[in-house]
PDB file of C-alpha atoms in Angstrom:
ATOM      1  CA  MET A  23      77.920  10.503 -18.795  1.00 84.00           C
ATOM      2  CA  LEU A  24      77.056  13.885 -18.772  1.00 95.00           C
ATOM      3  CA  SER A  25      79.615  15.863 -18.499  1.00 95.00           C
ATOM      4  CA  VAL A  26      78.967  19.657 -18.260  1.00 96.00           C
ATOM      5  CA  HIS A  27      83.014  21.090 -18.425  1.00 97.00           C
ATOM      6  CA  ASP A  28      83.052  25.533 -17.591  1.00 97.00           C
ATOM      7  CA  VAL A  29      79.744  26.505 -20.005  1.00 97.00           C
ATOM      8  CA  VAL A  30      79.167  30.074 -20.062  1.00 97.00           C
ATOM      9  CA  VAL A  31      75.603  31.246 -21.327  1.00 96.00           C
ATOM     10  CA  ARG A  32      75.310  34.637 -22.170  1.00 95.00           C
ATOM     11  CA  TYR A  33      72.415  36.717 -22.865  1.00 94.00           C
ATOM     12  CA  GLY A  34      73.493  39.486 -25.081  1.00 91.00           C
ATOM     13  CA  ALA A  35      75.816  41.476 -22.404  1.00 92.00           C
ATOM     14  CA  LEU A  36      74.273  39.319 -19.077  1.00 94.00           C
ATOM     15  CA  GLU A  37      76.154  37.166 -18.353  1.00 95.00           C
ATOM     16  CA  ALA A  38      74.567  33.975 -16.469  1.00 96.00           C
ATOM     17  CA  LEU A  39      76.643  30.657 -16.075  1.00 96.00           C
ATOM     18  CA  HIS A  40      80.240  31.493 -15.273  1.00 95.00           C
ATOM     19  CA  GLY A  41      82.593  28.219 -16.039  1.00 95.00           C
ATOM     20  CA  VAL A  42      79.677  26.170 -14.948  1.00 97.00           C
ATOM     21  CA  SER A  43      81.278  23.041 -14.508  1.00 97.00           C
ATOM     22  CA  ILE A  44      78.859  18.850 -13.106  1.00 96.00           C
ATOM     23  CA  ASP A  45      79.492  16.043 -13.596  1.00 96.00           C
ATOM     24  CA  VAL A  46      76.867  13.522 -14.107  1.00 96.00           C
ATOM     25  CA  PRO A  47      78.602   9.378 -12.951  1.00 95.00           C
ATOM     26  CA  SER A  48      76.721   6.277 -14.819  1.00 94.00           C
ATOM     27  CA  GLY A  49      73.940   5.123 -12.709  1.00 94.00           C
ATOM     28  CA  ALA A  50      74.020   8.598 -11.424  1.00 96.00           C
ATOM     29  CA  PHE A  51      71.532  10.657  -8.786  1.00 97.00           C
ATOM     30  CA  VAL A  52      72.443  14.054  -9.401  1.00 97.00           C
ATOM     31  CA  ALA A  53      69.876  17.049  -7.347  1.00 96.00           C
ATOM     32  CA  VAL A  54      71.354  20.239  -8.720  1.00 96.00           C
ATOM     33  CA  LEU A  55      69.108  23.716  -6.364  1.00 94.00           C
ATOM     34  CA  GLY A  56      69.277  27.199  -6.309  1.00 91.00           C
ATOM     35  CA  ARG A  57      66.904  29.964  -5.507  1.00 88.00           C
ATOM     36  CA  ASN A  58      65.648  31.681  -8.807  1.00 88.00           C
ATOM     37  CA  GLY A  59      67.626  33.495 -11.167  1.00 89.00           C
ATOM     38  CA  ALA A  60      71.041  31.077 -10.044  1.00 92.00           C
ATOM     39  CA  GLY A  61      70.869  29.812 -13.069  1.00 93.00           C
ATOM     40  CA  LYS A  62      69.132  26.544 -13.214  1.00 94.00           C
ATOM     41  CA  SER A  63      67.037  26.951 -16.107  1.00 92.00           C
ATOM     42  CA  SER A  64      70.125  29.068 -18.251  1.00 95.00           C
ATOM     43  CA  LEU A  65      71.602  25.195 -17.298  1.00 96.00           C
ATOM     44  CA  VAL A  66      68.832  22.918 -18.638  1.00 95.00           C
ATOM     45  CA  GLY A  67      68.981  25.661 -22.175  1.00 95.00           C
ATOM     46  CA  ALA A  68      72.944  24.205 -21.839  1.00 96.00           C
ATOM     47  CA  ILE A  69      72.769  20.560 -21.183  1.00 96.00           C
ATOM     48  CA  SER A  70      69.595  19.797 -23.397  1.00 94.00           C
ATOM     49  CA  GLY A  71      70.666  22.396 -27.067  1.00 94.00           C
ATOM     50  CA  ILE A  72      67.892  25.279 -26.562  1.00 94.00           C
ATOM     51  CA  LEU A  73      70.639  27.159 -26.406  1.00 94.00           C
ATOM     52  CA  PRO A  74      73.285  28.313 -27.478  1.00 94.00           C
ATOM     53  CA  LEU A  75      77.794  28.876 -25.072  1.00 96.00           C
ATOM     54  CA  SER A  76      79.751  31.038 -25.486  1.00 96.00           C
ATOM     55  CA  GLY A  77      82.362  29.267 -23.679  1.00 96.00           C
ATOM     56  CA  GLY A  78      82.949  25.616 -22.465  1.00 96.00           C
ATOM     57  CA  THR A  79      81.501  21.694 -23.488  1.00 96.00           C
ATOM     58  CA  VAL A  80      78.423  20.013 -22.737  1.00 96.00           C
ATOM     59  CA  GLN A  81      79.272  15.674 -23.073  1.00 96.00           C
ATOM     60  CA  ILE A  82      77.894  13.081 -22.732  1.00 93.00           C
ATOM     61  CA  GLY A  83      79.579   9.514 -22.947  1.00 89.00           C
ATOM     62  CA  GLY A  84      83.056  11.565 -24.108  1.00 90.00           C
ATOM     63  CA  ARG A  85      81.084  12.775 -27.226  1.00 93.00           C
ATOM     64  CA  ARG A  86      80.423  16.831 -27.216  1.00 95.00           C
ATOM     65  CA  ILE A  87      77.176  17.052 -28.296  1.00 93.00           C
ATOM     66  CA  ASP A  88      76.842  21.522 -27.392  1.00 92.00           C
ATOM     67  CA  GLY A  89      75.860  23.285 -30.686  1.00 90.00           C
ATOM     68  CA  LYS A  90      74.125  21.003 -32.483  1.00 89.00           C
ATOM     69  CA  GLY A  91      71.205  21.379 -31.498  1.00 90.00           C
ATOM     70  CA  PRO A  92      68.134  19.712 -28.839  1.00 91.00           C
ATOM     71  CA  THR A  93      67.737  16.628 -31.195  1.00 89.00           C
ATOM     72  CA  HIS A  94      70.819  15.884 -31.681  1.00 91.00           C
ATOM     73  CA  VAL A  95      71.129  15.952 -28.424  1.00 93.00           C
ATOM     74  CA  VAL A  96      68.270  13.221 -27.905  1.00 91.00           C
ATOM     75  CA  ARG A  97      69.663  11.581 -30.360  1.00 90.00           C
ATOM     76  CA  ALA A  98      72.933  11.011 -27.657  1.00 92.00           C
ATOM     77  CA  GLY A  99      70.476   9.591 -24.868  1.00 92.00           C
ATOM     78  CA  VAL A 100      69.962  13.279 -22.836  1.00 94.00           C
ATOM     79  CA  ALA A 101      66.110  14.519 -22.524  1.00 94.00           C
ATOM     80  CA  VAL A 102      64.425  16.767 -20.322  1.00 94.00           C
ATOM     81  CA  VAL A 103      60.867  16.952 -18.220  1.00 94.00           C
ATOM     82  CA  PRO A 104      60.712  20.859 -19.150  1.00 91.00           C
ATOM     83  CA  GLU A 105      59.332  22.986 -15.992  1.00 89.00           C
ATOM     84  CA  GLY A 106      55.495  23.534 -16.537  1.00 88.00           C
ATOM     85  CA  ARG A 107      55.375  19.509 -18.315  1.00 88.00           C
ATOM     86  CA  GLN A 108      54.333  21.601 -21.094  1.00 88.00           C
ATOM     87  CA  LEU A 109      52.410  18.511 -22.165  1.00 91.00           C
ATOM     88  CA  PHE A 110      50.394  19.217 -25.729  1.00 88.00           C
ATOM     89  CA  GLY A 111      46.589  19.774 -24.056  1.00 88.00           C
ATOM     90  CA  GLU A 112      44.442  19.138 -26.760  1.00 89.00           C
ATOM     91  CA  LEU A 113      46.323  15.557 -27.342  1.00 90.00           C
ATOM     92  CA  SER A 114      45.489  12.571 -25.719  1.00 92.00           C
ATOM     93  CA  VAL A 115      48.327  10.761 -23.551  1.00 94.00           C
ATOM     94  CA  LEU A 116      48.917   8.516 -26.187  1.00 93.00           C
ATOM     95  CA  ASP A 117      49.558  11.628 -28.851  1.00 90.00           C
ATOM     96  CA  ASN A 118      51.894  13.293 -25.915  1.00 92.00           C
ATOM     97  CA  LEU A 119      53.891   9.907 -24.886  1.00 93.00           C
ATOM     98  CA  ARG A 120      54.463   9.516 -28.890  1.00 89.00           C
ATOM     99  CA  LEU A 121      55.021  12.634 -29.813  1.00 88.00           C
ATOM    100  CA  GLY A 122      58.439  12.111 -27.600  1.00 87.00           C
ATOM    101  CA  ALA A 123      60.590   9.928 -29.375  1.00 82.00           C
ATOM    102  CA  TYR A 124      60.238  11.685 -32.639  1.00 71.00           C
ATOM    103  CA  GLY A 125      63.901  12.430 -32.142  1.00 61.00           C
ATOM    104  CA  ASN A 126      64.708   9.035 -32.116  1.00 58.00           C
ATOM    105  CA  THR A 127      62.355   7.857 -35.531  1.00 51.00           C
ATOM    106  CA  SER A 128      63.086   8.518 -39.357  1.00 46.00           C
ATOM    107  CA  VAL A 129      60.090  10.983 -38.701  1.00 45.00           C
ATOM    108  CA  GLY A 130      60.806  14.122 -37.215  1.00 49.00           C
ATOM    109  CA  VAL A 131      57.569  15.824 -35.440  1.00 49.00           C
ATOM    110  CA  SER A 132      56.168  17.785 -39.060  1.00 48.00           C
ATOM    111  CA  GLY A 133      55.552  14.076 -40.501  1.00 49.00           C
ATOM    112  CA  PHE A 134      54.425  13.774 -36.599  1.00 48.00           C
ATOM    113  CA  LEU A 135      51.635  16.446 -36.878  1.00 50.00           C
ATOM    114  CA  ARG A 136      50.905  15.570 -40.749  1.00 44.00           C
ATOM    115  CA  SER A 137      50.244  11.915 -40.079  1.00 45.00           C
ATOM    116  CA  LEU A 138      47.866  12.635 -37.046  1.00 46.00           C
ATOM    117  CA  LEU A 139      51.107  10.868 -35.161  1.00 51.00           C
ATOM    118  CA  PRO A 140      51.613   7.389 -37.351  1.00 51.00           C
ATOM    119  CA  LYS A 141      52.059   3.578 -35.241  1.00 64.00           C
ATOM    120  CA  GLN A 142      55.335   2.390 -36.318  1.00 73.00           C
ATOM    121  CA  PRO A 143      56.594  -0.261 -34.605  1.00 78.00           C
ATOM    122  CA  ALA A 144      59.042   0.806 -32.677  1.00 79.00           C
ATOM    123  CA  ILE A 145      57.191   3.579 -31.432  1.00 83.00           C
ATOM    124  CA  GLU A 146      54.329   1.644 -30.372  1.00 85.00           C
ATOM    125  CA  ALA A 147      56.861  -0.856 -28.754  1.00 87.00           C
ATOM    126  CA  ALA A 148      58.357   2.225 -26.721  1.00 87.00           C
ATOM    127  CA  VAL A 149      55.224   3.470 -25.608  1.00 91.00           C
ATOM    128  CA  VAL A 150      54.986  -0.957 -24.041  1.00 92.00           C
ATOM    129  CA  ARG A 151      58.012   0.023 -22.255  1.00 91.00           C
ATOM    130  CA  VAL A 152      57.430   3.131 -20.866  1.00 92.00           C
ATOM    131  CA  LEU A 153      54.307   1.946 -19.936  1.00 93.00           C
ATOM    132  CA  ASP A 154      55.638  -0.818 -18.032  1.00 92.00           C
ATOM    133  CA  LEU A 155      57.745   1.831 -16.132  1.00 89.00           C
ATOM    134  CA  LEU A 156      54.901   3.484 -15.024  1.00 90.00           C
ATOM    135  CA  PRO A 157      51.722   1.497 -15.077  1.00 91.00           C
ATOM    136  CA  GLU A 158      49.661   4.401 -13.425  1.00 90.00           C
ATOM    137  CA  LEU A 159      50.059   6.425 -17.202  1.00 93.00           C
ATOM    138  CA  LYS A 160      47.746   2.715 -18.899  1.00 94.00           C
ATOM    139  CA  GLU A 161      44.415   4.024 -17.180  1.00 93.00           C
ATOM    140  CA  LEU A 162      45.274   7.964 -18.960  1.00 94.00           C
ATOM    141  CA  LEU A 163      46.197   6.655 -22.311  1.00 95.00           C
ATOM    142  CA  SER A 164      42.512   7.765 -23.758  1.00 93.00           C
ATOM    143  CA  ARG A 165      41.791  11.078 -22.111  1.00 94.00           C
ATOM    144  CA  GLU A 166      42.834  14.517 -22.963  1.00 94.00           C
ATOM    145  CA  ALA A 167      46.895  15.185 -21.640  1.00 93.00           C
ATOM    146  CA  GLY A 168      45.277  19.431 -20.993  1.00 92.00           C
ATOM    147  CA  LYS A 169      42.285  17.836 -18.338  1.00 94.00           C
ATOM    148  CA  LEU A 170      44.227  15.586 -16.557  1.00 93.00           C
ATOM    149  CA  SER A 171      45.532  16.674 -12.747  1.00 92.00           C
ATOM    150  CA  GLY A 172      48.768  17.733 -12.463  1.00 92.00           C
ATOM    151  CA  GLY A 173      49.936  14.944 -10.569  1.00 91.00           C
ATOM    152  CA  GLN A 174      49.297  12.998 -13.424  1.00 93.00           C
ATOM    153  CA  GLN A 175      50.685  15.695 -16.267  1.00 94.00           C
ATOM    154  CA  GLN A 176      53.471  15.332 -14.679  1.00 93.00           C
ATOM    155  CA  MET A 177      53.400  11.730 -15.315  1.00 92.00           C
ATOM    156  CA  VAL A 178      52.753  12.333 -18.275  1.00 94.00           C
ATOM    157  CA  ALA A 179      55.539  14.619 -19.033  1.00 94.00           C
ATOM    158  CA  VAL A 180      58.121  12.065 -17.881  1.00 94.00           C
ATOM    159  CA  GLY A 181      56.483   9.230 -19.646  1.00 94.00           C
ATOM    160  CA  ARG A 182      57.406  11.353 -23.130  1.00 94.00           C
ATOM    161  CA  ALA A 183      60.761  12.219 -21.846  1.00 94.00           C
ATOM    162  CA  LEU A 184      61.729   8.105 -20.996  1.00 93.00           C
ATOM    163  CA  MET A 185      59.684   7.485 -25.173  1.00 92.00           C
ATOM    164  CA  ALA A 186      63.117   8.584 -25.927  1.00 90.00           C
ATOM    165  CA  ASP A 187      64.717   5.275 -24.160  1.00 90.00           C
ATOM    166  CA  PRO A 188      67.426   8.336 -22.101  1.00 92.00           C
ATOM    167  CA  ALA A 189      70.907   7.584 -21.345  1.00 93.00           C
ATOM    168  CA  VAL A 190      71.039  10.459 -19.177  1.00 95.00           C
ATOM    169  CA  LEU A 191      66.939  12.176 -17.433  1.00 96.00           C
ATOM    170  CA  LEU A 192      66.964  15.880 -16.876  1.00 96.00           C
ATOM    171  CA  VAL A 193      64.390  16.769 -14.401  1.00 95.00           C
ATOM    172  CA  ASP A 194      63.268  20.522 -14.551  1.00 93.00           C
ATOM    173  CA  GLU A 195      61.305  21.878 -11.419  1.00 91.00           C
ATOM    174  CA  LEU A 196      59.397  18.349 -10.966  1.00 90.00           C
ATOM    175  CA  SER A 197      57.580  20.168  -7.478  1.00 88.00           C
ATOM    176  CA  LEU A 198      56.169  23.270  -9.269  1.00 87.00           C
ATOM    177  CA  GLY A 199      52.850  23.280  -8.145  1.00 85.00           C
ATOM    178  CA  LEU A 200      52.495  19.797  -6.432  1.00 87.00           C
ATOM    179  CA  ALA A 201      51.199  18.879  -3.763  1.00 89.00           C
ATOM    180  CA  PRO A 202      53.983  17.436  -0.665  1.00 89.00           C
ATOM    181  CA  ILE A 203      52.161  13.403  -1.381  1.00 90.00           C
ATOM    182  CA  VAL A 204      52.367  14.027  -4.985  1.00 89.00           C
ATOM    183  CA  VAL A 205      56.035  14.696  -5.504  1.00 90.00           C
ATOM    184  CA  HIS A 206      57.229  12.384  -2.971  1.00 90.00           C
ATOM    185  CA  ARG A 207      55.237   9.624  -5.165  1.00 90.00           C
ATOM    186  CA  LEU A 208      56.551  11.451  -8.390  1.00 91.00           C
ATOM    187  CA  LEU A 209      60.589  11.116  -6.833  1.00 93.00           C
ATOM    188  CA  GLU A 210      60.086   7.619  -6.144  1.00 92.00           C
ATOM    189  CA  TYR A 211      59.454   6.218 -10.085  1.00 91.00           C
ATOM    190  CA  LEU A 212      62.906   9.188 -10.388  1.00 93.00           C
ATOM    191  CA  LYS A 213      63.745   6.593  -7.329  1.00 94.00           C
ATOM    192  CA  SER A 214      63.566   3.143  -9.506  1.00 92.00           C
ATOM    193  CA  LEU A 215      64.515   4.421 -12.215  1.00 93.00           C
ATOM    194  CA  ASN A 216      67.985   5.592 -10.817  1.00 94.00           C
ATOM    195  CA  ALA A 217      67.722   1.540 -10.045  1.00 94.00           C
ATOM    196  CA  GLY A 218      67.532   0.409 -13.235  1.00 92.00           C
ATOM    197  CA  GLY A 219      70.060   2.161 -14.793  1.00 92.00           C
ATOM    198  CA  MET A 220      69.738   5.650 -15.438  1.00 94.00           C
ATOM    199  CA  SER A 221      71.259   8.805 -14.606  1.00 96.00           C
ATOM    200  CA  ILE A 222      68.928  11.184 -13.423  1.00 96.00           C
ATOM    201  CA  VAL A 223      69.940  15.279 -12.387  1.00 97.00           C
ATOM    202  CA  LEU A 224      66.831  16.915 -10.658  1.00 96.00           C
ATOM    203  CA  ILE A 225      66.361  20.481 -11.654  1.00 94.00           C
ATOM    204  CA  GLU A 226      64.570  22.068  -7.924  1.00 90.00           C
ATOM    205  CA  GLN A 227      64.090  24.309  -5.695  1.00 84.00           C
ATOM    206  CA  ASN A 228      62.656  21.070  -3.189  1.00 86.00           C
ATOM    207  CA  ILE A 229      65.102  21.766  -1.784  1.00 88.00           C
ATOM    208  CA  ALA A 230      64.249  18.914   1.020  1.00 87.00           C
ATOM    209  CA  SER A 231      63.184  16.475  -1.510  1.00 89.00           C
ATOM    210  CA  ALA A 232      65.797  16.663  -3.878  1.00 92.00           C
ATOM    211  CA  LEU A 233      67.967  16.327  -1.102  1.00 92.00           C
ATOM    212  CA  ARG A 234      66.493  12.629   0.345  1.00 90.00           C
ATOM    213  CA  ALA A 235      65.958  11.151  -3.477  1.00 93.00           C
ATOM    214  CA  SER A 236      69.589  12.284  -4.973  1.00 95.00           C
ATOM    215  CA  THR A 237      72.929  10.430  -3.562  1.00 95.00           C
ATOM    216  CA  SER A 238      74.908  13.948  -4.684  1.00 96.00           C
ATOM    217  CA  ALA A 239      73.395  17.809  -5.200  1.00 95.00           C
ATOM    218  CA  TYR A 240      75.364  21.438  -6.643  1.00 96.00           C
ATOM    219  CA  VAL A 241      74.233  24.714  -5.565  1.00 94.00           C
ATOM    220  CA  LEU A 242      73.682  27.663  -7.905  1.00 94.00           C
ATOM    221  CA  GLU A 243      74.459  30.259  -6.729  1.00 93.00           C
ATOM    222  CA  GLY A 244      75.070  34.185  -8.843  1.00 93.00           C
ATOM    223  CA  GLY A 245      75.743  31.813 -12.045  1.00 95.00           C
ATOM    224  CA  VAL A 246      78.363  30.068  -9.962  1.00 95.00           C
ATOM    225  CA  VAL A 247      78.624  26.266  -8.396  1.00 95.00           C
ATOM    226  CA  ARG A 248      78.727  27.794  -4.864  1.00 93.00           C
ATOM    227  CA  PHE A 249      79.149  23.538  -3.346  1.00 92.00           C
ATOM    228  CA  SER A 250      79.616  20.000  -5.202  1.00 93.00           C
ATOM    229  CA  GLY A 251      79.227  17.242  -3.253  1.00 94.00           C
ATOM    230  CA  PRO A 252      76.993  14.471  -0.987  1.00 95.00           C
ATOM    231  CA  SER A 253      73.681  14.957  -0.941  1.00 94.00           C
ATOM    232  CA  SER A 254      73.989  13.789   3.291  1.00 92.00           C
ATOM    233  CA  GLU A 255      76.553  16.424   3.027  1.00 92.00           C
ATOM    234  CA  LEU A 256      74.327  19.181   2.462  1.00 91.00           C
ATOM    235  CA  ALA A 257      71.628  18.509   3.987  1.00 88.00           C
ATOM    236  CA  HIS A 258      73.503  18.877   7.263  1.00 88.00           C
ATOM    237  CA  ASP A 259      75.664  22.021   6.276  1.00 87.00           C
ATOM    238  CA  GLY A 260      73.331  24.404   8.058  1.00 85.00           C
ATOM    239  CA  LYS A 261      76.060  27.770   6.074  1.00 85.00           C
ATOM    240  CA  ILE A 262      75.846  26.434   2.856  1.00 86.00           C
ATOM    241  CA  LEU A 263      71.643  26.058   2.669  1.00 85.00           C
ATOM    242  CA  ASN A 264      71.881  29.364   4.655  1.00 86.00           C
ATOM    243  CA  ALA A 265      73.848  31.606   2.222  1.00 80.00           C
ATOM    244  CA  TYR A 266      72.896  30.223  -1.557  1.00 78.00           C
ATOM    245  CA  LEU A 267      69.064  28.228  -0.694  1.00 83.00           C
ATOM    246  CA  GLY A 268      67.868  30.956   2.169  1.00 76.00           C
ATOM    247  CA  VAL A 269      67.265  27.464   4.325  1.00 69.00           C
ATOM    248  CA  GLU A 270      69.419  26.020   7.965  1.00 60.00           C
ATOM    249  CA  GLU A 271      69.050  22.632   7.362  1.00 59.00           C
ATOM    250  CA  ALA A 272      66.868  21.322   4.704  1.00 58.00           C
ATOM    251  CA  ALA A 273      64.129  19.008   6.644  1.00 56.00           C
TER     252      ALA A 273
END
């Protein structure tokens, strides 16, 4: 489904990714783990089209999507739940959801804002579909996104990404700033989406939670893939966990 092959990302003279390759089969739940500075954010930027590649390719379904910009990536079937959620705090939850669909419609984001988020039938149908997947959002639709709890905001961010009807959902630091019980509930939602056939890529520092939810995992360190394999294998590989993630076992 999603193939990242020998990707190189540079910031001027600094090379952040040194030929990273990751494969996400259709219907897979893949965790990408690493400490701060390991290259996880650069990988997200490379896949999402925000960062230009200095080498390598990103493909979905055998078609290259690198070098064409974030809107093309969304239309190709990859949606991102960004680190820190990045909601429009003064807009309602409903309007935040609608903004998630602009990349898959004939109305660009500037058109949305000029028209105060017009109620296009396709967009409203997408809202209904997302609310079926995330029913907890139904009671929040009229509330300002910026006044929600962290867990509620993360749910809105997931819902906004789902508005694009992606084949691959890329989730960056789901657990950031959230209580463990909230993280557990959000991961259960992701697992239910994955059970429905959606491919999930979870970029995460919460090692134990990510390995419990995923079926396979990659470990990044210094812009290089140091491990790839089943999540269950990594969870009990103390040498890899300690060397590259700073823990001895993913309890």
